[in-house]
Amino acid sequence: MAEQREMKAKTPWHSGKVICVAVFFIAALITLVAIAFVQNKPIPQKYKYGIVLDAGSSHTAVYIYEWPAEKENNTGMVRQRHTCAVKGKGISSYAQKSSGAGQSLMECIEDAKGNIPADKHEETPVYLGATAGMRLLRMQDSESAEEVMTSVKATLMSSPFDYQGARIISGQEEGAFGWITVNYLGKNFRKAAGTMGALDLGGASTQITFVSGQSVESPDNSMDFRLYGNDYQLYTHSFLCYGKDQVLKLALEKRLMPVETSLEDPCFHPGYSEKKSVKNVFDTPCVHTINKEDMDKSFTHNGTGNFTECQSSIMKVFNFSQCTNSRCSFNGVYQPPIEGTFGAFSAFYFVMNFLNLTGHSLADSKRGLEVYCNTPWDAIKERHPTVKHKYLAEYCFSGTYILTLLENGYNFTFENWKHISFIDKIEDSNAGWTLGYMLNLTNMIPAEAPDTPLMPHGGFVTLVLFLTIFLLILLLLWYKFLGLPSCSSPKEVV
Ligand SMILES: Nc1ncnc2c1ncn2[C@@H]1O[C@H](COP(=O)(O)OP(=O)(O)O)[C@@H](O)[C@H]1O
Ligand SMILES: [Ca+2]
């Protein structure tokens, strides 16, 4: 008997105590693995949506953004879900028939309805911001501008979305929100590396915005932001009339005074010849007024294709002679020295990308344009049969304007030219003021950095699982070498 009892003690696998521990052990392990698995499985994300209409001078674009509901204050979480290009020209072109402005947006509003889940329509904010085309119309004819804005407001208010306003934004806002967009998308706000300046070229205005180490001398050009716990003092300026369509008018105006029947233009290709109406040049508050008689005339616009001469003619649209600050860009506008890297978007990108000049030095870009501008118009048309006629005719002018604006206007140099990146999108979202505008209006950029957990949730669960398994193994080893703590009742132990 005594021998039998000894045998039993030496074969613990048959003991009730061991089975008890094993059952607990396996049950605990299964539970842990199940918890880790369930917790690590991505839970279906709840998304929120926002719509911004960019009512530019040349056209209107609708942007739909989306972001995971519980992560809205993290940088870089909002992304562009969809865009819709409104057919026809910009809303300012409806000055004479304002109801057409709101009507023009209908198709893209329908398109937005299909792109946002129906149960979210009511809670999705919609904003419209109009830029330089409407600023010019307001200067020219404030009543018509008011009517156009009333018309677009009515359309947006009749949509199922949550109407949050339609207004003409200021040039400072346009510049600053473009800067916020590129730095938000580039996740620069929480990096030590610093931010990127923003260069936006439109049809009617252009904006330059960057963080300057020097204090900004003129209050009009200064904007302060506190974002994710950092203070930023921005230098920003918007040059009304210096978008590429208005600058073309400024340049033509200089060559058309006095009004003649033909005009030789080095900024257009040799062989280019088109009849244009004088009114098309002088129909804007950016140029001088001329008498009605001249307004009704027309002229033949002939290209001569000469980059150097084109550049000299463009130089005349800038005024470099007066500056009441310590330093200026042009037209007496204060600008601190260029600092850091820049993202150049909108027409800066469209034009430089078409010309294949996005990765070139300033010297190479000039050489490239010399050849391009001098190429006969017929050859250009043959090479690009599908490109819109107006764009194609104007790329030599626009490219030359871009180089002149950046080098002579803003004082970029052969040296720091490489710090300019011509960009269209960052991570599938367009660079432009719309995203920054929405982030600001929805309070999605906190002033202080939100507290972040030490490690992501999934990592935390996995770590707990491993630590527990490790402890269980320790327990088993302990049992093997030191014996088993009893599972049975205290009475039996005694
Ligand atoms: N593919 C393209 N090639 C050249 N220019 C383009 C292209 N697409 C758009 N543009 C131009 O980009 C500019 C966009 O300006 P827009 O945003 O409408 O005006 P603003 O910002 O001054 O109110 C316009 O001059 C338009 O003609
Ligand atoms: Ca624009």
XYZ file of C-alpha atoms and ligand atoms in Angstrom:
522
model
C 0.000 0.000 0.000
C 2.714 2.401 1.031
C 4.487 1.626 -2.219
C 1.303 2.222 -4.195
C 0.772 5.617 -2.546
C 4.360 6.572 -3.364
C 3.830 5.597 -7.016
C 0.722 7.766 -7.212
C 2.607 10.774 -5.811
C 5.348 10.304 -8.414
C 2.885 10.330 -11.356
C 1.266 13.771 -10.884
C -0.500 13.648 -14.328
C -3.135 11.479 -12.797
C -3.742 13.730 -9.859
C -6.916 15.820 -9.628
C -4.792 18.823 -8.719
C -2.913 18.743 -12.022
C -6.080 18.376 -14.068
C -7.494 21.308 -12.173
C -4.462 23.505 -12.972
C -4.395 22.342 -16.584
C -8.076 23.186 -17.049
C -7.554 26.655 -15.557
C -4.442 27.143 -17.627
C -6.074 26.190 -20.922
C -9.223 28.163 -20.137
C -7.138 31.253 -19.290
C -5.082 30.867 -22.438
C -8.146 30.492 -24.674
C -9.750 33.530 -23.041
C -6.614 35.614 -23.520
C -6.127 34.623 -27.131
C -9.821 35.321 -27.809
C -9.617 38.756 -26.126
C -6.442 39.662 -28.001
C -7.983 38.553 -31.268
C -11.249 40.411 -30.792
C -9.574 43.584 -29.495
C -7.076 43.685 -32.347
C -9.716 43.194 -35.000
C -10.401 46.582 -36.624
C -13.790 47.756 -35.481
C -15.944 49.160 -38.301
C -15.010 52.872 -38.490
C -17.679 55.521 -38.126
C -16.971 58.250 -40.684
C -17.871 61.899 -40.766
C -18.049 64.009 -43.904
C -17.661 67.650 -44.906
C -18.152 69.520 -48.193
C -16.316 72.657 -49.343
C -17.011 74.475 -52.607
C -14.058 76.386 -54.013
C -15.692 79.105 -56.092
C -12.593 80.273 -57.980
C -12.374 82.928 -60.677
C -12.203 80.400 -63.510
C -14.315 77.550 -62.169
C -15.935 75.997 -59.106
C -14.790 72.694 -57.614
C -16.604 70.694 -54.939
C -14.472 68.786 -52.452
C -15.867 66.049 -50.204
C -13.736 65.170 -47.182
C -14.066 62.246 -44.789
C -12.480 61.316 -41.477
C -12.891 58.647 -38.789
C -15.259 60.112 -36.201
C -13.174 59.258 -33.135
C -9.894 60.560 -34.550
C -10.922 63.979 -35.728
C -8.363 65.895 -33.705
C -5.365 63.889 -34.887
C -3.238 65.478 -37.558
C -3.545 64.065 -41.078
C -6.757 62.082 -40.467
C -9.011 64.004 -42.854
C -8.740 62.890 -46.462
C -10.310 63.903 -49.708
C -12.987 61.385 -50.661
C -14.269 62.837 -53.918
C -14.219 65.953 -56.116
C -16.650 67.296 -58.658
C -15.855 69.988 -61.236
C -18.785 72.317 -61.823
C -19.473 72.704 -65.545
C -18.939 76.133 -67.055
C -17.071 79.164 -65.738
C -16.664 80.559 -62.220
C -19.633 82.025 -60.321
C -18.446 85.603 -60.991
C -19.225 85.046 -64.686
C -22.943 84.996 -63.749
C -22.957 88.713 -62.835
C -25.582 89.483 -65.492
C -27.802 86.470 -64.716
C -27.166 85.684 -61.081
C -29.701 82.854 -60.784
C -27.457 80.841 -63.117
C -24.733 80.801 -60.431
C -26.737 78.677 -57.988
C -28.176 76.602 -60.820
C -24.660 75.735 -62.044
C -23.902 73.977 -58.748
C -26.885 71.599 -58.878
C -25.180 68.787 -60.776
C -22.285 68.562 -58.320
C -24.670 68.750 -55.347
C -26.547 65.733 -56.779
C -23.206 64.015 -57.250
C -22.317 64.729 -53.594
C -25.598 63.163 -52.455
C -24.543 59.938 -54.148
C -21.097 60.075 -52.581
C -22.058 60.505 -48.945
C -24.205 57.865 -47.167
C -27.806 59.104 -47.069
C -28.052 58.835 -43.258
C -25.135 61.314 -42.959
C -26.477 64.024 -45.307
C -28.198 65.999 -42.591
C -25.135 66.194 -40.348
C -22.618 66.918 -43.163
C -21.541 70.583 -43.124
C -21.319 72.382 -46.473
C -19.319 75.595 -46.956
C -18.713 77.757 -50.002
C -15.759 80.111 -50.247
C -15.427 82.449 -53.206
C -12.020 83.874 -54.086
C -10.530 86.571 -56.308
C -13.061 86.465 -59.156
C -15.778 87.493 -56.695
C -13.460 90.008 -54.982
C -13.048 91.707 -58.352
C -16.786 91.573 -59.124
C -17.520 93.106 -55.698
C -15.140 95.994 -56.554
C -16.730 96.445 -59.960
C -20.396 95.894 -59.153
C -21.173 95.140 -55.514
C -24.888 94.627 -56.179
C -24.299 91.889 -58.759
C -21.773 90.269 -56.436
C -24.381 90.252 -53.668
C -26.953 88.666 -56.005
C -24.555 85.955 -57.119
C -23.808 85.082 -53.473
C -27.546 85.036 -52.667
C -28.115 82.630 -55.552
C -25.419 80.139 -54.475
C -26.602 80.379 -50.850
C -30.155 79.460 -51.908
C -28.927 76.374 -53.779
C -26.853 75.146 -50.855
C -29.637 75.805 -48.342
C -32.045 73.747 -50.423
C -29.645 70.784 -50.394
C -30.034 68.065 -47.733
C -26.647 69.021 -46.257
C -26.014 71.183 -43.199
C -25.505 74.653 -44.734
C -22.761 76.487 -42.851
C -22.231 79.576 -44.981
C -21.235 80.967 -48.362
C -18.944 83.982 -48.432
C -16.135 85.742 -50.245
C -13.026 84.826 -48.287
C -10.202 87.325 -47.837
C -6.824 87.005 -49.524
C -5.199 86.436 -46.100
C -7.579 83.569 -45.384
C -6.918 82.071 -48.807
C -3.168 82.184 -48.155
C -3.263 80.981 -44.549
C -5.684 78.089 -45.178
C -3.587 76.920 -48.133
C -0.614 76.859 -45.761
C -2.620 74.925 -43.150
C -3.717 72.395 -45.808
C -0.233 71.522 -47.053
C 1.217 71.282 -43.557
C -1.714 69.259 -42.205
C -1.496 66.796 -45.102
C 2.301 66.663 -44.765
C 1.857 66.009 -40.999
C 4.323 68.837 -40.362
C 2.602 70.325 -37.322
C 3.865 67.722 -34.886
C 7.296 67.296 -36.469
C 10.403 69.088 -35.289
C 11.466 69.663 -38.918
C 9.222 72.714 -39.288
C 6.608 73.746 -41.784
C 6.440 74.283 -45.528
C 5.541 77.598 -47.159
C 2.596 77.737 -49.568
C 2.474 79.298 -53.037
C -0.928 79.376 -54.729
C -1.469 80.693 -58.245
C -5.041 81.240 -59.376
C -6.558 82.994 -62.345
C -7.231 86.281 -60.559
C -4.909 86.296 -57.512
C -1.795 84.643 -56.156
C -0.801 83.968 -52.540
C 2.526 83.536 -50.757
C 2.547 82.280 -47.145
C 5.390 81.088 -44.932
C 6.697 81.116 -41.374
C 9.226 83.874 -41.037
C 11.915 83.929 -38.362
C 11.837 87.722 -38.519
C 8.939 89.591 -37.001
C 6.463 90.587 -39.692
C 6.642 94.377 -40.170
C 3.144 95.012 -41.512
C 0.122 93.808 -39.513
C -1.848 93.167 -42.739
C 0.634 90.470 -43.665
C 0.791 88.781 -40.301
C -1.335 85.905 -39.007
C -0.817 84.040 -35.744
C -1.882 80.474 -35.105
C -1.451 78.106 -32.190
C -1.733 74.555 -33.516
C -1.017 71.261 -31.710
C 0.831 73.147 -28.984
C 3.081 75.252 -31.245
C 2.892 78.961 -32.073
C 3.276 80.002 -35.696
C 3.666 83.539 -36.952
C 2.802 83.512 -40.629
C 3.736 86.012 -43.266
C 1.012 85.990 -45.922
C 0.100 88.153 -48.874
C -2.454 87.803 -51.634
C -1.817 89.825 -54.796
C -5.177 90.632 -56.342
C -4.882 90.901 -60.155
C -1.720 88.770 -60.181
C -3.396 85.462 -60.962
C -2.334 84.314 -64.403
C -5.496 85.334 -66.286
C -5.520 88.867 -64.890
C -1.761 89.289 -65.391
C -2.225 88.395 -69.049
C -4.698 91.277 -69.252
C -2.238 93.590 -67.459
C 0.500 92.610 -69.920
C -1.766 93.035 -72.952
C -2.985 96.377 -71.659
C 0.589 97.720 -71.627
C 1.023 96.650 -75.273
C -2.437 97.818 -76.370
C -2.098 101.449 -75.310
C -2.843 103.157 -77.632
C -5.349 100.698 -79.045
C -4.116 99.422 -82.414
C -5.543 96.861 -84.812
C -2.760 94.360 -84.262
C -0.422 93.412 -81.440
C 2.889 91.517 -81.673
C 3.354 89.389 -78.556
C 6.598 87.541 -77.637
C 4.675 85.467 -75.045
C 2.730 83.607 -77.753
C 4.107 81.114 -80.273
C 5.302 82.179 -83.743
C 2.409 81.643 -86.148
C -0.233 82.213 -83.446
C -2.741 84.745 -84.729
C -6.178 85.337 -83.275
C -8.719 88.107 -83.480
C -9.746 89.286 -80.018
C -11.998 92.029 -78.709
C -10.467 94.923 -76.805
C -13.267 94.557 -74.263
C -11.868 91.161 -73.219
C -8.698 92.869 -72.019
C -10.281 95.897 -70.367
C -13.315 94.256 -68.710
C -11.635 94.114 -65.305
C -10.892 96.575 -62.490
C -7.257 95.375 -62.669
C -6.539 97.489 -65.765
C -7.100 101.145 -66.656
C -10.423 102.244 -68.018
C -10.517 103.246 -71.657
C -13.123 105.128 -73.649
C -16.195 103.301 -74.916
C -15.206 103.699 -78.543
C -11.972 101.779 -78.057
C -13.799 99.151 -75.986
C -15.822 98.068 -79.017
C -12.759 97.586 -81.229
C -10.964 94.346 -81.910
C -7.294 93.535 -82.532
C -5.276 90.687 -84.004
C -3.083 88.998 -81.417
C 0.076 87.724 -83.144
C 2.733 85.582 -81.464
C 6.468 86.116 -82.012
C 7.701 83.496 -79.503
C 10.638 85.020 -77.658
C 11.170 84.105 -73.999
C 13.601 86.936 -73.168
C 11.344 89.588 -74.672
C 8.324 87.974 -73.023
C 10.085 88.224 -69.679
C 10.865 91.923 -70.191
C 7.232 92.577 -71.067
C 6.048 90.717 -67.945
C 8.528 92.653 -65.773
C 6.517 95.784 -66.620
C 3.477 94.548 -64.683
C 5.493 94.713 -61.437
C 6.379 97.942 -59.698
C 9.765 97.639 -57.988
C 10.391 101.323 -57.412
C 8.517 102.097 -54.204
C 8.945 100.375 -50.850
C 8.252 102.008 -47.495
C 9.265 98.919 -45.473
C 12.724 97.484 -44.882
C 12.179 95.177 -47.880
C 9.473 94.447 -50.418
C 8.482 91.890 -52.995
C 6.755 94.224 -55.483
C 4.130 96.964 -55.654
C 5.383 98.245 -52.283
C 4.291 95.082 -50.462
C 6.431 94.098 -47.484
C 8.007 90.637 -47.621
C 10.589 89.147 -45.249
C 13.396 87.078 -46.846
C 12.307 83.714 -48.290
C 12.825 80.945 -45.727
C 12.524 77.151 -45.804
C 10.830 74.874 -48.295
C 7.724 75.686 -50.358
C 4.876 73.806 -51.927
C 3.638 75.520 -55.118
C 0.202 74.375 -56.194
C -2.863 75.120 -58.336
C -1.793 76.859 -61.586
C 1.880 76.820 -60.455
C 1.594 73.045 -60.741
C -0.685 72.831 -63.823
C 1.647 75.004 -65.878
C 5.017 73.692 -64.682
C 3.763 70.114 -64.979
C 2.565 70.666 -68.541
C 5.960 72.180 -69.424
C 7.784 69.253 -67.744
C 9.644 71.713 -65.528
C 8.635 70.513 -62.058
C 12.024 68.940 -61.267
C 14.362 71.405 -62.941
C 16.725 74.150 -61.812
C 15.819 77.770 -62.524
C 18.498 77.951 -65.239
C 17.186 74.792 -66.939
C 13.612 76.037 -66.679
C 14.596 79.254 -68.474
C 16.367 77.277 -71.200
C 13.340 74.972 -71.528
C 10.964 77.905 -71.911
C 13.218 79.598 -74.479
C 12.866 76.558 -76.721
C 9.183 76.059 -75.928
C 8.075 79.656 -76.562
C 9.934 79.694 -79.849
C 8.219 76.523 -81.126
C 5.732 77.292 -83.944
C 2.063 77.281 -82.918
C 1.160 74.635 -85.513
C 3.736 72.228 -84.080
C 2.454 72.851 -80.543
C -1.147 72.139 -81.597
C -0.071 68.977 -83.386
C 1.868 67.762 -80.346
C -1.073 68.328 -77.966
C -4.303 67.749 -79.862
C -6.403 67.130 -76.741
C -5.295 70.055 -74.554
C -7.807 72.874 -74.123
C -7.081 75.579 -76.708
C -6.922 78.495 -74.232
C -4.494 76.676 -71.899
C -2.307 75.544 -74.796
C -2.069 79.010 -76.322
C -1.080 80.496 -72.956
C 1.490 78.037 -71.493
C 4.456 80.042 -72.832
C 3.049 83.207 -71.227
C 2.065 81.436 -67.986
C 5.406 79.631 -67.613
C 7.323 82.857 -68.188
C 5.089 84.665 -65.687
C 5.678 81.946 -63.066
C 9.481 82.161 -63.375
C 9.368 85.973 -63.283
C 6.983 86.115 -60.309
C 9.058 83.649 -58.306
C 12.495 85.032 -59.180
C 11.932 88.764 -59.574
C 8.705 89.179 -57.606
C 9.271 86.992 -54.540
C 13.088 86.925 -54.741
C 13.654 83.187 -55.067
C 17.199 82.581 -56.308
C 19.070 80.053 -58.476
C 20.197 78.617 -55.125
C 16.885 78.201 -53.269
C 14.814 77.316 -56.357
C 15.332 73.652 -55.410
C 13.362 74.270 -52.212
C 10.190 74.772 -54.263
C 8.148 71.610 -54.911
C 5.442 71.897 -57.541
C 2.646 69.799 -56.094
C -0.867 68.837 -57.064
C -1.804 66.430 -54.282
C -0.437 65.212 -50.970
C -1.586 61.677 -50.159
C -4.513 61.841 -52.615
C -5.832 65.186 -51.308
C -5.457 68.342 -53.403
C -3.271 71.135 -52.116
C -5.439 74.279 -51.868
C -7.197 76.424 -49.274
C -10.402 74.331 -48.959
C -9.214 71.650 -46.533
C -7.585 74.186 -44.188
C -10.769 76.267 -44.286
C -12.907 73.302 -43.244
C -10.457 72.149 -40.542
C -10.572 75.633 -39.064
C -14.352 76.007 -39.169
C -14.984 72.576 -37.660
C -12.352 73.166 -34.921
C -10.510 70.072 -36.035
C -7.067 71.482 -35.355
C -6.626 71.790 -31.593
C -4.465 74.560 -30.154
C -2.810 72.096 -27.780
C -1.445 68.671 -28.703
C -3.918 65.957 -27.648
C -2.495 63.412 -25.127
C -1.493 60.274 -26.937
C -1.374 56.835 -25.215
C 2.081 55.322 -24.672
C 1.423 52.727 -27.328
C -1.377 51.882 -29.739
C -4.277 49.802 -28.398
C -3.436 46.699 -30.460
C 0.152 46.758 -29.199
C -1.074 47.095 -25.629
C -3.335 44.015 -25.859
C -0.597 41.939 -27.485
C 1.868 42.938 -24.769
C -0.594 41.936 -22.022
C -1.111 38.575 -23.735
C 2.599 37.858 -23.957
C 3.232 38.894 -20.373
C 0.418 36.618 -19.165
C 1.689 33.637 -21.144
C 5.136 34.315 -19.750
C 3.744 34.338 -16.197
C 1.874 31.082 -16.810
C 5.035 29.443 -18.085
C 6.818 30.640 -14.949
C 4.007 29.116 -12.902
C 4.385 25.784 -14.696
C 8.151 25.770 -14.208
C 7.636 26.594 -10.568
C 5.271 23.635 -10.250
C 7.685 21.311 -12.015
C 10.598 22.140 -9.781
C 8.963 23.079 -6.485
C 5.688 21.227 -6.456
C 2.053 22.093 -6.838
C 0.116 24.514 -4.690
C -2.982 22.576 -3.711
C -6.266 22.959 -5.540
C -8.271 20.920 -3.040
C -10.120 22.123 0.024
C -8.118 23.151 3.130
C -9.669 20.251 5.079
C -8.172 17.671 2.702
C -4.775 19.389 2.920
C -4.793 18.889 6.654
N -4.826 72.176 -66.780
C -4.629 73.474 -66.638
N -3.645 74.087 -67.321
C -3.424 75.398 -67.176
N -4.118 76.195 -66.353
C -5.117 75.636 -65.662
C -5.427 74.264 -65.754
N -6.475 74.002 -64.926
C -6.788 75.164 -64.342
N -5.991 76.156 -64.789
C -5.979 77.576 -64.399
O -5.733 77.641 -63.003
C -6.301 78.859 -62.514
C -7.182 78.512 -61.340
O -7.617 79.683 -60.765
P -8.928 79.804 -59.881
O -8.753 78.971 -58.674
O -10.128 79.557 -60.719
O -8.912 81.343 -59.570
P -8.640 82.177 -58.219
O -7.940 81.273 -57.261
O -7.776 83.322 -58.632
O -9.987 82.612 -57.754
C -7.049 79.494 -63.676
O -6.223 80.450 -64.298
C -7.265 78.319 -64.616
O -7.367 78.729 -65.963
Ca -7.936 79.197 -56.543
